[in-house]
Structure formats: structure tokens, C-alpha cells
Coordinates of C-alpha atoms in Angstrom, one line a residue:
M1 CA 0.0 0.0 0.0
T2 CA 1.4 3.4 -1.0
D3 CA 1.5 6.4 1.4
H4 CA -1.3 8.1 -0.6
Q5 CA -3.5 5.0 -0.3
A6 CA -2.8 4.8 3.4
L7 CA -3.8 8.4 3.9
R8 CA -7.0 7.7 2.0
R9 CA -7.8 4.7 4.1
R10 CA -7.3 6.7 7.3
R11 CA -9.5 9.5 5.9
D12 CA -12.2 7.0 5.0
L13 CA -12.1 5.5 8.5
P14 CA -12.0 8.5 10.8
W15 CA -13.3 6.5 13.8
A16 CA -10.4 3.9 13.6
W17 CA -8.4 3.0 16.6
G18 CA -5.3 4.8 15.3
R19 CA -2.1 3.8 13.5
G20 CA 0.5 1.4 14.7
F21 CA 1.2 1.2 18.4
A22 CA 0.0 4.7 19.3
W23 CA -2.2 3.1 22.0
L24 CA 0.8 2.0 23.9
A25 CA 1.6 5.5 25.2
P26 CA -1.7 6.1 27.1
L27 CA -1.7 2.4 28.2
L28 CA 1.8 2.7 29.7
L29 CA 0.8 6.0 31.4
L30 CA -2.2 4.4 32.9
A31 CA -0.3 1.5 34.2
G32 CA 2.5 3.7 35.6
I33 CA 0.0 6.0 37.5
T34 CA -1.7 2.9 38.9
A35 CA 1.5 1.3 40.0
V36 CA 2.9 4.4 41.6
D37 CA -0.4 5.2 43.5
L38 CA -0.7 1.7 44.9
N39 CA 3.0 1.5 46.0
T40 CA 3.3 4.9 47.7
T41 CA 2.1 6.3 51.0
E42 CA -1.2 8.2 51.5
R43 CA 0.9 11.4 51.4
F44 CA 1.6 10.8 47.7
R45 CA -1.7 10.0 46.0
I46 CA -1.5 10.5 42.2
V47 CA -4.5 8.6 41.1
S48 CA -6.1 11.9 39.9
W49 CA -3.3 12.1 37.3
I50 CA -5.4 9.5 35.3
V51 CA -7.1 12.5 33.7
L52 CA -3.9 12.7 31.5
V53 CA -4.6 9.3 29.9
P54 CA -7.7 10.3 27.8
G55 CA -5.9 13.5 26.7
I56 CA -2.9 11.5 25.5
A57 CA -5.2 9.0 23.7
A58 CA -7.1 11.9 22.0
A59 CA -3.8 13.2 20.6
L60 CA -2.5 9.9 19.3
C61 CA -5.4 7.5 18.8
G62 CA -8.8 7.2 17.0
V63 CA -12.1 8.0 18.6
W64 CA -12.9 4.5 19.6
A65 CA -9.6 4.0 21.3
T66 CA -10.0 7.4 23.1
A67 CA -13.4 6.4 24.3
A68 CA -12.1 3.0 25.5
F69 CA -9.2 4.7 27.4
S70 CA -11.7 7.2 28.9
V71 CA -13.9 4.3 30.3
L72 CA -10.8 2.3 31.3
S73 CA -9.4 5.3 33.2
L74 CA -12.7 5.8 35.0
L75 CA -12.9 2.1 36.1
D76 CA -9.2 2.1 37.1
Y77 CA -9.7 5.2 39.2
V78 CA -12.6 3.6 41.0
A79 CA -10.6 0.4 41.6
V80 CA -7.4 2.1 42.8
D81 CA -9.2 4.7 44.9
S82 CA -11.3 2.0 46.6
A83 CA -8.2 0.0 47.5
W84 CA -7.3 2.7 50.0
P85 CA -9.0 3.3 53.4
K86 CA -11.9 5.6 53.2
E87 CA -10.1 8.5 55.0
Y88 CA -7.5 8.5 52.2
Q89 CA -9.8 8.2 49.2
A90 CA -10.0 11.0 46.7
G91 CA -13.7 10.5 46.3
L92 CA -16.4 11.8 44.1
P93 CA -14.8 15.2 43.1
D94 CA -11.9 13.5 41.3
F95 CA -14.2 10.9 39.9
V96 CA -16.2 13.7 38.2
L97 CA -12.9 15.2 37.0
V98 CA -11.8 12.0 35.3
A99 CA -15.2 11.4 33.8
L100 CA -15.3 15.0 32.4
A101 CA -11.8 14.6 31.1
G102 CA -12.9 11.5 29.2
V103 CA -15.8 13.2 27.6
L104 CA -13.7 16.2 26.5
A105 CA -11.0 13.9 25.1
V106 CA -13.5 12.1 22.9
L107 CA -14.8 15.4 21.6
A108 CA -11.2 16.7 21.0
C109 CA -10.3 13.5 19.2
T110 CA -13.3 13.9 16.9
V111 CA -12.4 17.5 16.1
R112 CA -8.7 16.5 15.4
L113 CA -9.7 13.7 13.0
N114 CA -12.2 15.8 11.1
G115 CA -9.4 18.4 10.7
E116 CA -7.1 15.8 9.4
R117 CA -9.7 14.6 6.9
R118 CA -10.1 18.2 5.6
I119 CA -6.3 18.5 5.2
L120 CA -6.1 15.2 3.4
H121 CA -8.9 16.4 1.0
M122 CA -7.0 19.6 0.3
R123 CA -3.8 17.6 -0.4
D124 CA -5.8 15.4 -2.8
I125 CA -6.8 18.6 -4.7
A126 CA -3.3 20.0 -4.7
E127 CA -1.9 16.6 -5.9
T128 CA -4.5 16.6 -8.7
T129 CA -3.5 20.1 -9.7
R130 CA 0.2 19.2 -9.6
R131 CA -0.3 16.2 -11.9
T132 CA -2.3 18.4 -14.3
V133 CA 0.4 21.1 -14.5
L134 CA 3.4 18.9 -14.1
R135 CA 2.1 15.7 -15.6
P136 CA 4.2 12.5 -15.1
L137 CA 6.5 11.8 -18.1
P138 CA 7.4 8.2 -18.9
Q139 CA 11.1 7.3 -19.1
G140 CA 12.5 7.6 -22.6
W141 CA 9.4 9.6 -23.6
A142 CA 9.5 10.6 -27.3
G143 CA 13.2 9.4 -27.7
L144 CA 14.5 11.6 -24.8
D145 CA 16.1 10.8 -21.5
H146 CA 14.9 13.3 -19.0
A147 CA 14.7 14.1 -15.3
A148 CA 13.1 16.9 -13.3
V149 CA 12.8 18.1 -9.8
Y150 CA 10.4 20.7 -8.5
L151 CA 11.1 22.4 -5.1
A152 CA 8.5 24.7 -3.7
A153 CA 9.7 27.8 -1.8
D154 CA 6.6 27.2 0.4
T155 CA 7.1 23.9 2.2
E156 CA 3.3 23.4 2.4
A157 CA 2.8 24.0 -1.3
R158 CA 2.6 21.3 -3.9
V159 CA 2.7 23.3 -7.1
G160 CA 3.6 26.9 -8.2
G161 CA 4.3 28.9 -11.3
D162 CA 7.1 26.7 -12.7
F163 CA 6.2 24.3 -15.5
Y164 CA 7.7 21.9 -17.9
D165 CA 6.6 19.3 -20.5
I166 CA 7.7 17.1 -23.4
Q167 CA 5.4 16.8 -26.4
P168 CA 6.2 14.3 -29.2
G169 CA 4.6 14.8 -32.7
P170 CA 5.0 14.3 -36.4
H171 CA 7.4 17.2 -36.7
G172 CA 9.8 16.1 -33.9
T173 CA 9.8 16.3 -30.1
R174 CA 9.3 19.7 -28.4
V175 CA 10.2 20.6 -24.9
L176 CA 8.9 23.6 -22.9
V177 CA 10.3 24.8 -19.5
G178 CA 9.3 28.1 -18.0
D179 CA 8.5 30.2 -14.9
V180 CA 5.4 32.4 -14.5
Q181 CA 5.9 35.7 -12.8
G182 CA 4.3 35.8 -9.4
K183 CA 2.9 33.2 -7.0
G184 CA -0.4 31.7 -6.0
L185 CA -3.3 30.2 -7.9
G186 CA -3.0 32.9 -10.6
A187 CA 0.5 31.7 -11.5
V188 CA -0.7 28.1 -11.5
E189 CA -3.6 28.9 -13.8
T190 CA -1.3 30.7 -16.2
A191 CA 1.1 27.8 -16.3
A192 CA -1.8 25.4 -17.1
A193 CA -3.0 27.6 -19.9
L194 CA 0.5 27.8 -21.5
L195 CA 1.0 24.1 -21.2
G196 CA -2.4 23.3 -22.8
T197 CA -1.5 25.4 -25.8
F198 CA 2.0 23.9 -26.0
R199 CA 0.6 20.3 -26.0
E200 CA -1.6 21.1 -29.0
A201 CA 0.6 23.5 -31.0
G202 CA 3.7 21.4 -30.3
Y203 CA 2.1 18.4 -31.9
H204 CA 0.4 20.0 -34.9
E205 CA 2.6 22.9 -36.0
A206 CA 5.5 22.1 -38.3
D207 CA 7.5 25.2 -37.5
L208 CA 8.8 25.8 -34.0
A209 CA 8.5 29.6 -34.5
T210 CA 4.8 29.1 -35.0
V211 CA 4.5 27.2 -31.7
A212 CA 6.3 30.1 -30.0
D213 CA 3.9 32.5 -31.6
R214 CA 0.9 30.5 -30.4
L215 CA 2.3 30.6 -26.9
E216 CA 2.6 34.4 -27.0
T217 CA -0.9 34.7 -28.3
R218 CA -2.2 32.4 -25.5
M219 CA -0.5 34.4 -22.9
L220 CA -2.1 37.6 -24.1
R221 CA -5.5 36.0 -24.3
H222 CA -5.3 34.5 -20.9
R223 CA -4.2 37.7 -19.4
G224 CA -7.0 39.6 -21.0
H225 CA -9.5 37.2 -19.7
T226 CA -8.3 37.4 -16.1
V227 CA -8.3 41.2 -16.3
A228 CA -11.8 41.2 -17.6
L229 CA -12.7 39.1 -14.5
G230 CA -11.4 41.9 -12.3
R231 CA -8.1 40.3 -11.3
D232 CA -4.8 42.2 -11.0
D233 CA -3.0 40.2 -13.7
G234 CA -2.5 42.9 -16.3
D235 CA 1.3 42.8 -16.1
R236 CA 1.8 39.0 -15.6
F237 CA 4.4 37.4 -17.9
A238 CA 6.4 34.2 -18.1
T239 CA 10.0 33.4 -19.0
A240 CA 10.3 30.1 -21.0
L241 CA 12.6 28.0 -23.1
L242 CA 11.0 26.3 -26.1
L243 CA 13.2 23.5 -27.6
G244 CA 12.8 21.4 -30.7
F245 CA 14.5 18.1 -31.5
P246 CA 13.8 17.8 -35.3
P247 CA 13.6 14.3 -36.7
G248 CA 16.6 13.2 -38.8
R249 CA 18.9 15.7 -37.3
P250 CA 20.5 14.3 -34.1
D251 CA 23.3 16.8 -34.0
V252 CA 21.2 20.0 -33.5
V253 CA 18.5 21.5 -31.3
E254 CA 16.2 24.3 -32.1
L255 CA 15.6 27.0 -29.5
V256 CA 13.4 29.9 -28.8
N257 CA 14.3 31.8 -25.6
F258 CA 11.6 33.9 -24.0
G259 CA 13.8 35.8 -21.6
H260 CA 14.9 32.7 -19.8
E261 CA 18.3 31.8 -18.4
P262 CA 20.0 29.9 -21.3
P263 CA 20.5 26.2 -20.8
L264 CA 23.8 24.5 -20.1
A265 CA 25.1 21.8 -22.4
V266 CA 26.9 19.2 -20.3
G267 CA 29.0 16.6 -22.1
P268 CA 32.2 14.6 -21.9
A269 CA 34.1 17.6 -23.2
G270 CA 32.9 19.9 -20.4
V271 CA 30.2 22.5 -19.8
R272 CA 29.1 25.2 -22.3
A273 CA 26.4 27.7 -22.0
F274 CA 24.1 28.4 -24.9
P275 CA 24.2 32.0 -26.2
P276 CA 22.1 34.5 -24.2
G277 CA 19.4 36.7 -25.7
G278 CA 16.3 35.8 -27.7
V279 CA 13.0 37.5 -27.4
L280 CA 11.1 39.1 -24.5
P281 CA 9.2 37.0 -22.0
L282 CA 5.8 35.6 -22.9
G283 CA 3.2 38.4 -22.5
M284 CA 5.6 41.2 -23.5
G285 CA 5.9 40.5 -27.2
E286 CA 4.0 43.6 -28.1
L287 CA 6.9 45.6 -26.7
S288 CA 9.4 44.1 -29.2
E289 CA 10.3 45.7 -32.5
G290 CA 8.9 44.2 -35.6
S291 CA 6.1 41.6 -36.0
G292 CA 5.8 38.0 -36.9
P293 CA 6.9 34.8 -35.2
P294 CA 9.9 35.0 -32.9
P295 CA 13.3 34.0 -34.3
T296 CA 14.4 30.4 -33.8
R297 CA 18.0 29.4 -33.3
T298 CA 19.5 26.2 -34.5
I299 CA 22.4 25.2 -32.2
P300 CA 24.8 22.2 -32.6
L301 CA 24.3 19.6 -29.9
A302 CA 26.4 16.4 -29.6
P303 CA 24.5 13.2 -29.1
E304 CA 26.2 12.6 -25.7
E305 CA 25.4 16.2 -24.4
T306 CA 22.7 16.8 -21.9
L307 CA 20.8 20.1 -21.7
L308 CA 20.4 21.4 -18.1
I309 CA 17.6 24.0 -17.7
T310 CA 16.8 25.7 -14.4
T311 CA 14.4 28.4 -13.2
D312 CA 15.6 31.4 -11.2
G313 CA 15.1 29.6 -7.9
V314 CA 18.5 28.0 -8.7
T315 CA 20.4 31.1 -10.0
E316 CA 19.0 33.3 -7.2
A317 CA 19.7 30.9 -4.3
R318 CA 22.0 32.5 -1.7
N319 CA 23.9 31.3 1.3
G320 CA 24.1 33.0 4.7
D321 CA 26.8 35.5 3.3
G322 CA 24.5 36.5 0.4
E323 CA 26.6 34.7 -2.2
F324 CA 24.7 33.3 -5.2
Y325 CA 24.8 29.6 -6.1
D326 CA 27.4 28.8 -8.8
L327 CA 25.5 26.4 -11.1
T328 CA 28.3 26.1 -13.7
A329 CA 30.9 25.2 -11.1
E330 CA 28.6 22.6 -9.6
V331 CA 27.9 21.0 -12.9
R332 CA 31.5 21.1 -14.1
G333 CA 32.4 18.7 -11.3
S334 CA 29.7 16.3 -12.3
P335 CA 31.0 12.8 -13.0
G336 CA 28.7 12.1 -15.9
T337 CA 25.9 13.4 -18.2
D338 CA 23.0 11.2 -17.0
P339 CA 20.0 13.5 -16.6
A340 CA 18.9 12.0 -13.3
R341 CA 22.4 12.4 -11.7
L342 CA 22.7 15.9 -13.0
V343 CA 19.3 16.9 -11.5
A344 CA 20.1 15.2 -8.2
R345 CA 23.5 16.9 -8.0
V346 CA 22.1 20.4 -8.6
R347 CA 19.2 19.8 -6.2
D348 CA 21.5 18.8 -3.4
G349 CA 23.9 21.6 -4.2
V350 CA 21.1 24.3 -4.1
L351 CA 19.7 22.9 -0.8
R352 CA 23.1 22.7 0.7
H353 CA 24.1 26.2 -0.5
S354 CA 20.8 27.9 0.7
R355 CA 20.5 25.6 3.8
G356 CA 17.1 24.6 2.6
H357 CA 15.8 28.2 2.6
L358 CA 14.6 28.7 -1.0
S359 CA 13.6 32.3 -2.0
D360 CA 11.6 31.1 -5.0
D361 CA 10.1 28.0 -6.5
T362 CA 12.8 26.0 -8.2
T363 CA 12.7 23.7 -11.2
I364 CA 15.7 21.6 -12.4
F365 CA 15.2 19.9 -15.7
A366 CA 17.7 17.9 -17.7
V367 CA 17.1 16.3 -21.1
R368 CA 19.1 14.6 -23.9
R369 CA 18.4 12.3 -26.8
T370 CA 18.2 8.7 -25.8
P371 CA 21.7 7.2 -26.6
S372 CA 21.6 4.7 -29.4
P373 CA 22.5 1.2 -28.2
R374 CA 26.0 0.1 -29.3

């Protein structure tokens, strides 16, 4: 059973006894209080401490277990207190206290489990959203080896404005990696809109520049729609890299850079950066000179080279002294060009450099043509 299935099972059975051996803690506490009270003098009566047992059960166990410990505590209190001579008995007041503690513990446990169920439901929604924006990609998908890691700056978040995808088609395989400006649901919605257009245009359009033009148009349409709804999205934009792996040409890659950090090509001969520049970010095309589709660059790429693409969460990661993370130096020391190893190395390096305190959502994406078997 997976972790997700286990969480679903616990959500569907909110009145369960609890997980694992959580019941041992209140049971040991009950046994300890009983043993101490029966083996000390009348000057050290602690039987009233049994009120702690239902409270511990409410924090760790299910409702039925909490109710059982509440009843057990009450019966134990009566038995232990009755074992003492009448002049040393705690009596009715503490009996009422233990009974009231049991009732309140059951209510508190019910509230806790209902809250956990709501949280699990919200996580299910977030997980569905994440799988829609960052859909799972099969290994070797469309003739490409790839690996990706997404790190949210907010530890409670599951998805943000970073996005990536691979789309095979009759005109070659296209790759899109980008970062929507801003945070929150607005950024997620924009990323989903761009990915939807990419998945259709990347398949049908023969020219990569046309795909890029469709993305710019989609960004402007989406922004106009959100503004018409009264949202403050009039200046939202997205940086992105659009790559094309044309069929029959294994030694080149086509590239349209929408204001994104250029990728690094990591190969046996070392690390080289693609030339900077390109066009303005998506949503700002109307500010550029001229009209028509954005220019496409065709850049040589050796079959054994891997393209490493990151969002600004990597380049803007700082340590305690304010020094930026040196991505090129980190990759230059990499022992190989396997995408999964490159992504893992950069991920560990960023987290180590920033000590786990990321200032922005971070995506690390590596891709290369699947090596031909010898």
C-alpha cells in the first residue's frame, strides 16, 4: 500500500483505533500511574493524574480508542481509589474530574480527525492540480532521456508557477520549460494555460516559431480574460525555453528563448552555455520591435550532451553570506551526463548552499536524446 493510499484509508475510517502502536503511550501512562499510586504512602496520592490518559489518547489514537481509554481510566480510578482506606480516598470530586476529562478527550479527538480529513482532502486537490500542470512523463518519452525536480519555496505548497513538459509529434519532439511571474493560484492557472497550448501546438505545428507565436498569443488572451474578471493580472508574464528536436537531425537542437536563463550543455568535453538573448518573455511580445513569429536558433548539440535547464530559484539561491549559487561550477564537477544524476546533484547543491531556505520556486530539468545502443 502506498503512502497516498494509506492516507485515503485513514481518511475514510476516521473512527479507527489509530495507527500502529499509538495506543501503547496512554496504556503505559495508565499502568504507571496505577503502580505508583498503589505503591506509595497516603501522602503521595497521584490517582487523579489519570485525567492525562484520555488526553494523550485523544492526541494519538482514534475516537474508539480514546473512548475506550476514557472508560478504562474511570474504572481504574474507582478500583485504585477504593483500595485505600476511606479516609485517604480522593472520592467523588476527582471521579467527576476523570469522567469529564474522558468526555472532553473524545470530543477533542473527533475534532482532530475531522481536521485531518479536511487537510487530506486539500492535499488530494493539490496533488491533482500538480499532476495536471506537471504531468508525469514516462522514461524515454519521445526518444528523450529526462529528469526533473520541482522544489516549492513554500514547504506546504505542492505546485507553483514553474512548468515543464515534453510533447512528441510528427514534426519532432518539443520541450517547454518556464516560470510564470508571481505566485499563488494565478500563476498556476497561467502555467496550465500555456501548457495546454503547447501540447496542442507542439504536436500540430511544423515550425517551432509558429509554436512560439501561439504561446505568446495564448499568454495575451489568458491575461486579457483574467483582467476582464477583475483580477490584477494585467502585467503578468512568463519566461520560458522552447526546444525542438527535429527528426533526422540528431546533431542540433532548435531553441526559442523567451527571456529565460540559457541552458547549459553538459558533455564529456565539459560544460558550455548556450548564447544568451532571444525574445522578450511571454506576454511582452507587443513591446518588441517588428512583428511576426519570434526567431528560432539552431544550435549544434552532440548526441552525448545533456541540456540542463533551471528556473531562477537556482540562480538566485543564496547562502548566509549573500553569495549566489554557482551552477556552472557545480555541474562542471559532475562525474557524468546522465539527466537523473545531474538533476540530483544540482538539487543537493542548491539545498546545501541555501541551507534549505529557497527564496523562490525551483525547477531543475535535464534532457538529452536517448543514446543509441551500441
